[in-house]
Tab-separated table of C-alpha atoms in Angstrom:
chain	number	residue	atom	x	y	z
G	1	UNK	CA	24.621	12.863	31.161
G	2	UNK	CA	22.679	10.478	32.582
G	3	UNK	CA	24.639	7.554	34.510
G	4	UNK	CA	23.900	3.921	34.950
G	5	UNK	CA	20.057	3.404	35.749
G	6	UNK	CA	18.740	0.515	37.868
G	7	UNK	CA	14.954	-0.285	38.520
G	8	UNK	CA	13.573	-0.914	40.690
G	9	UNK	CA	15.891	0.934	43.597
G	10	UNK	CA	13.834	-1.672	46.564
G	11	UNK	CA	11.814	-4.426	45.856
G	12	UNK	CA	10.489	-6.603	48.496
G	13	UNK	CA	8.893	-9.832	47.808
G	14	UNK	CA	7.621	-13.367	48.844
G	15	UNK	CA	9.680	-16.506	48.446
G	16	UNK	CA	8.888	-18.069	45.304
G	17	UNK	CA	8.133	-14.904	43.454
G	18	UNK	CA	9.660	-14.315	40.202
G	19	UNK	CA	12.354	-10.970	40.863
G	20	UNK	CA	13.492	-8.828	37.429
G	21	UNK	CA	15.925	-6.123	38.257
G	22	UNK	CA	16.735	-3.726	34.814
G	23	UNK	CA	19.897	-1.645	34.091
G	24	UNK	CA	20.176	0.744	31.149
G	25	UNK	CA	24.633	1.376	30.779
G	26	UNK	CA	25.858	4.219	30.170
G	27	UNK	CA	25.296	5.218	26.155
G	28	UNK	CA	28.389	3.882	24.241
G	29	UNK	CA	29.508	1.696	26.971
G	30	UNK	CA	30.390	-1.962	25.447
G	31	UNK	CA	30.917	-4.297	28.862
G	32	UNK	CA	28.223	-4.782	31.427
G	33	UNK	CA	28.485	-6.087	34.834
G	34	UNK	CA	26.267	-7.715	37.662
G	35	UNK	CA	27.197	-7.266	40.971
G	36	UNK	CA	25.678	-8.855	44.319
G	37	UNK	CA	26.662	-7.454	47.527
G	38	UNK	CA	25.904	-8.594	51.085
G	39	UNK	CA	27.727	-8.049	54.556
G	40	UNK	CA	28.683	-11.435	54.243
G	41	UNK	CA	30.441	-11.735	51.067
G	42	UNK	CA	31.166	-8.636	49.896
G	43	UNK	CA	30.947	-7.535	46.407
G	44	UNK	CA	30.289	-10.610	43.789
G	45	UNK	CA	30.821	-10.505	40.165
G	46	UNK	CA	27.414	-12.660	38.847
G	47	UNK	CA	28.325	-12.374	35.346
G	48	UNK	CA	29.257	-9.325	32.261
G	49	UNK	CA	28.862	-9.024	29.070
G	50	UNK	CA	30.639	-7.197	25.886
G	51	UNK	CA	29.140	-5.980	23.297
G	52	UNK	CA	25.793	-7.906	24.507
G	53	UNK	CA	27.480	-11.109	24.367
G	54	UNK	CA	27.562	-12.977	27.584
G	55	UNK	CA	31.461	-13.570	28.420
G	56	UNK	CA	31.442	-15.146	31.974
G	57	UNK	CA	28.346	-16.087	34.206
G	58	UNK	CA	30.353	-18.110	36.413
G	59	UNK	CA	29.335	-16.187	38.973
G	60	UNK	CA	25.842	-17.014	38.643
G	61	UNK	CA	24.557	-18.689	41.892
G	62	UNK	CA	22.498	-21.241	40.357
G	63	UNK	CA	19.585	-21.962	37.803
G	64	UNK	CA	17.477	-19.791	39.399
G	65	UNK	CA	19.342	-16.798	37.985
G	66	UNK	CA	19.238	-15.711	34.253
G	67	UNK	CA	20.779	-12.373	32.789
G	68	UNK	CA	20.150	-11.040	29.298
G	69	UNK	CA	21.203	-8.101	27.436
G	70	UNK	CA	18.910	-8.265	24.080
G	71	UNK	CA	20.461	-4.919	23.233
G	72	UNK	CA	23.179	-2.294	23.886
G	73	UNK	CA	20.855	-0.350	26.122
G	74	UNK	CA	19.515	-2.957	28.242
G	75	UNK	CA	20.104	-5.466	30.701
G	76	UNK	CA	17.730	-7.884	33.057
G	77	UNK	CA	18.535	-9.958	35.796
G	78	UNK	CA	16.220	-12.568	36.757
G	79	UNK	CA	15.611	-14.703	39.932
G	80	UNK	CA	12.792	-17.098	39.339
G	81	UNK	CA	11.962	-18.661	41.898
G	82	UNK	CA	13.242	-16.326	44.523
G	83	UNK	CA	14.262	-17.316	48.110
G	84	UNK	CA	15.468	-15.291	51.542
G	85	UNK	CA	18.797	-16.068	50.734
G	86	UNK	CA	18.921	-13.856	47.887
G	87	UNK	CA	18.601	-10.810	49.733
G	88	UNK	CA	21.224	-8.467	49.027
G	89	UNK	CA	21.811	-5.269	46.779
G	90	UNK	CA	22.395	-5.972	43.242
G	91	UNK	CA	24.490	-3.628	41.395
G	92	UNK	CA	24.557	-3.119	37.709
G	93	UNK	CA	27.668	-1.610	36.294
G	94	UNK	CA	28.841	-0.516	32.745
G	95	UNK	CA	32.566	0.713	31.315
G	96	UNK	CA	34.164	1.078	28.007
G	97	UNK	CA	36.238	-2.418	27.918
G	98	UNK	CA	39.506	-1.067	26.072
G	99	UNK	CA	41.395	-4.443	26.537
G	100	UNK	CA	45.256	-3.597	27.080
G	101	UNK	CA	44.852	-0.069	27.517
G	102	UNK	CA	44.978	0.896	32.089
G	103	UNK	CA	41.387	1.886	31.657
G	104	UNK	CA	38.774	0.287	33.850
G	105	UNK	CA	36.318	2.762	35.867
G	106	UNK	CA	33.259	0.913	36.002
G	107	UNK	CA	30.218	3.214	36.564
G	108	UNK	CA	27.709	1.779	38.882
G	109	UNK	CA	24.243	2.204	39.283
G	110	UNK	CA	22.723	3.123	42.533
G	111	UNK	CA	21.879	-0.858	42.844
G	112	UNK	CA	18.542	-2.446	43.506
G	113	UNK	CA	17.928	-3.593	47.141
G	114	UNK	CA	16.164	-6.819	47.461
G	115	UNK	CA	14.554	-8.474	50.034
G	116	UNK	CA	12.993	-11.663	50.107
G	117	UNK	CA	10.624	-12.644	52.735
T	1	UNK	CA	41.057	-18.824	47.921
T	2	UNK	CA	39.321	-15.370	46.947
T	3	UNK	CA	41.219	-13.709	43.971
T	4	UNK	CA	41.503	-10.689	45.973
T	5	UNK	CA	41.748	-10.286	49.286
T	6	UNK	CA	41.733	-7.189	51.419
T	7	UNK	CA	41.631	-7.057	55.471
T	8	UNK	CA	37.953	-6.203	56.605
T	9	UNK	CA	39.182	-3.676	59.381
T	10	UNK	CA	37.262	-1.845	60.298
T	11	UNK	CA	40.403	0.471	60.942
T	12	UNK	CA	39.123	3.520	63.628
T	13	UNK	CA	41.937	5.899	63.589
T	14	UNK	CA	41.623	9.392	64.705
T	15	UNK	CA	41.519	12.309	62.166
T	16	UNK	CA	44.946	13.608	61.318
T	17	UNK	CA	46.625	10.193	61.078
T	18	UNK	CA	48.067	8.192	58.400
T	19	UNK	CA	46.287	4.830	57.337
T	20	UNK	CA	47.302	2.161	54.924
T	21	UNK	CA	45.547	-0.941	53.698
T	22	UNK	CA	47.000	-3.901	51.712
T	23	UNK	CA	44.969	-5.666	49.253
T	24	UNK	CA	46.594	-9.207	47.742
T	25	UNK	CA	45.663	-11.126	44.483
T	26	UNK	CA	45.863	-14.532	43.497
T	27	UNK	CA	45.765	-14.127	39.245
T	28	UNK	CA	49.281	-13.265	37.464
T	29	UNK	CA	47.755	-12.314	34.770
T	30	UNK	CA	45.943	-9.369	36.378
T	31	UNK	CA	46.355	-6.197	34.361
T	32	UNK	CA	45.096	-3.268	35.717
T	33	UNK	CA	44.723	-2.222	39.666
T	34	UNK	CA	42.276	0.420	41.083
T	35	UNK	CA	41.268	1.479	44.317
T	36	UNK	CA	37.333	2.260	44.342
T	37	UNK	CA	35.502	3.551	47.358
T	38	UNK	CA	31.925	3.056	48.737
T	39	UNK	CA	30.083	5.091	51.205
T	40	UNK	CA	27.289	3.535	53.248
T	41	UNK	CA	24.373	2.050	51.374
T	42	UNK	CA	25.863	3.554	48.221
T	43	UNK	CA	27.534	2.557	45.253
T	44	UNK	CA	31.461	2.168	44.685
T	45	UNK	CA	33.246	4.819	42.724
T	46	UNK	CA	37.064	4.891	41.504
T	47	UNK	CA	39.248	6.888	43.860
T	48	UNK	CA	42.320	6.346	41.793
T	49	UNK	CA	44.247	3.241	39.531
T	50	UNK	CA	46.950	2.201	40.424
T	51	UNK	CA	50.617	2.203	38.087
T	52	UNK	CA	53.373	0.398	38.332
T	53	UNK	CA	55.335	2.858	39.548
T	54	UNK	CA	53.250	4.070	41.926
T	55	UNK	CA	51.139	6.976	41.985
T	56	UNK	CA	49.936	10.184	44.430
T	57	UNK	CA	46.652	11.815	44.274
T	58	UNK	CA	46.820	14.509	47.172
T	59	UNK	CA	46.893	12.652	50.472
T	60	UNK	CA	46.280	9.624	48.427
T	61	UNK	CA	49.256	6.862	47.305
T	62	UNK	CA	48.868	3.864	45.735
T	63	UNK	CA	51.548	0.860	45.351
T	64	UNK	CA	52.077	-1.956	43.178
T	65	UNK	CA	54.104	-5.446	43.572
T	66	UNK	CA	53.630	-7.197	40.751
T	67	UNK	CA	56.024	-9.882	42.416
T	68	UNK	CA	54.636	-9.766	45.438
T	69	UNK	CA	51.098	-9.488	43.992
T	70	UNK	CA	50.095	-6.776	46.191
T	71	UNK	CA	48.765	-3.324	45.769
T	72	UNK	CA	48.620	-0.661	48.695
T	73	UNK	CA	46.857	2.585	49.329
T	74	UNK	CA	48.077	5.452	51.968
T	75	UNK	CA	45.959	7.929	53.446
T	76	UNK	CA	47.843	10.612	54.832
T	77	UNK	CA	46.227	13.582	56.781
T	78	UNK	CA	42.843	11.366	57.339
T	79	UNK	CA	39.349	13.775	57.326
T	80	UNK	CA	36.283	12.880	58.682
T	81	UNK	CA	35.473	12.277	55.450
T	82	UNK	CA	37.392	9.755	54.793
T	83	UNK	CA	35.368	7.179	56.661
T	84	UNK	CA	34.405	4.901	54.277
T	85	UNK	CA	35.137	1.009	52.405
T	86	UNK	CA	37.901	0.877	50.279
T	87	UNK	CA	37.311	-1.585	47.751
T	88	UNK	CA	40.727	-3.041	45.996
T	89	UNK	CA	39.926	-3.649	42.116
T	90	UNK	CA	42.190	-6.312	39.832
T	91	UNK	CA	41.175	-6.421	36.032
T	92	UNK	CA	42.239	-9.965	34.405
T	93	UNK	CA	42.541	-9.433	30.470
T	94	UNK	CA	41.070	-12.528	28.506
T	95	UNK	CA	41.123	-13.041	25.360
T	96	UNK	CA	37.393	-11.413	24.598
T	97	UNK	CA	37.228	-9.147	27.555
T	98	UNK	CA	38.359	-8.063	30.633
T	99	UNK	CA	36.753	-9.302	33.811
T	100	UNK	CA	36.996	-6.551	36.786
T	101	UNK	CA	37.184	-8.071	40.227
T	102	UNK	CA	36.576	-6.559	43.604
T	103	UNK	CA	37.623	-7.335	47.121
T	104	UNK	CA	35.409	-7.701	49.508
T	105	UNK	CA	36.580	-4.182	51.318
T	106	UNK	CA	37.995	-2.518	54.035
T	107	UNK	CA	35.964	-0.658	56.034
T	108	UNK	CA	37.476	2.933	57.274
T	109	UNK	CA	36.401	4.799	60.325
T	110	UNK	CA	38.053	8.177	61.107
T	111	UNK	CA	36.992	9.456	64.252
T	112	UNK	CA	37.370	13.395	65.803
């Protein structure tokens, strides 16, 4: 079975450029999460979707960041304009959210390593 | 204050030793708890869930203390392959969907 698929795996861009990261969750999963990981701040939750609807975007750093989930099989995270401090590994993860049940295994993609010069 | 806090380490212990990590969480509405493992330059992966009564999976034992709002992970007879970052994870139930929050991780290095 295919896991969570992210693209690109690596991106190097210059400050001010637009960056679009893509994610395909595992088929049948109803929740999708975008995380950012840096050495200094660890793994930070940026935004998550449930049934394609954004539930909590309080972790999105600022207006330069936006995320969409137009359908159950695709999501994007966009940074415009990008800045050097956005350099990080961006992970997408999905799960089948069963609410009260003690489940919650998140399946992560391999991450998109972004470097903004 | 972070919602989930861990000692970043690193913990550097000899092979065969027993090592334990703690993690504290601040949201009393936290409902489910997990330990994830992350190898260098890889994605996090589920190690084990943490149940109220405590649970064991081979050399790994997880415990939950709801009153004090902390969870722990104990690794017995540590192996070189246990070297990784261990992430404490808390699931907070919301009215619409659950929020899954990661701690910053505890780095473990096992030496021969």
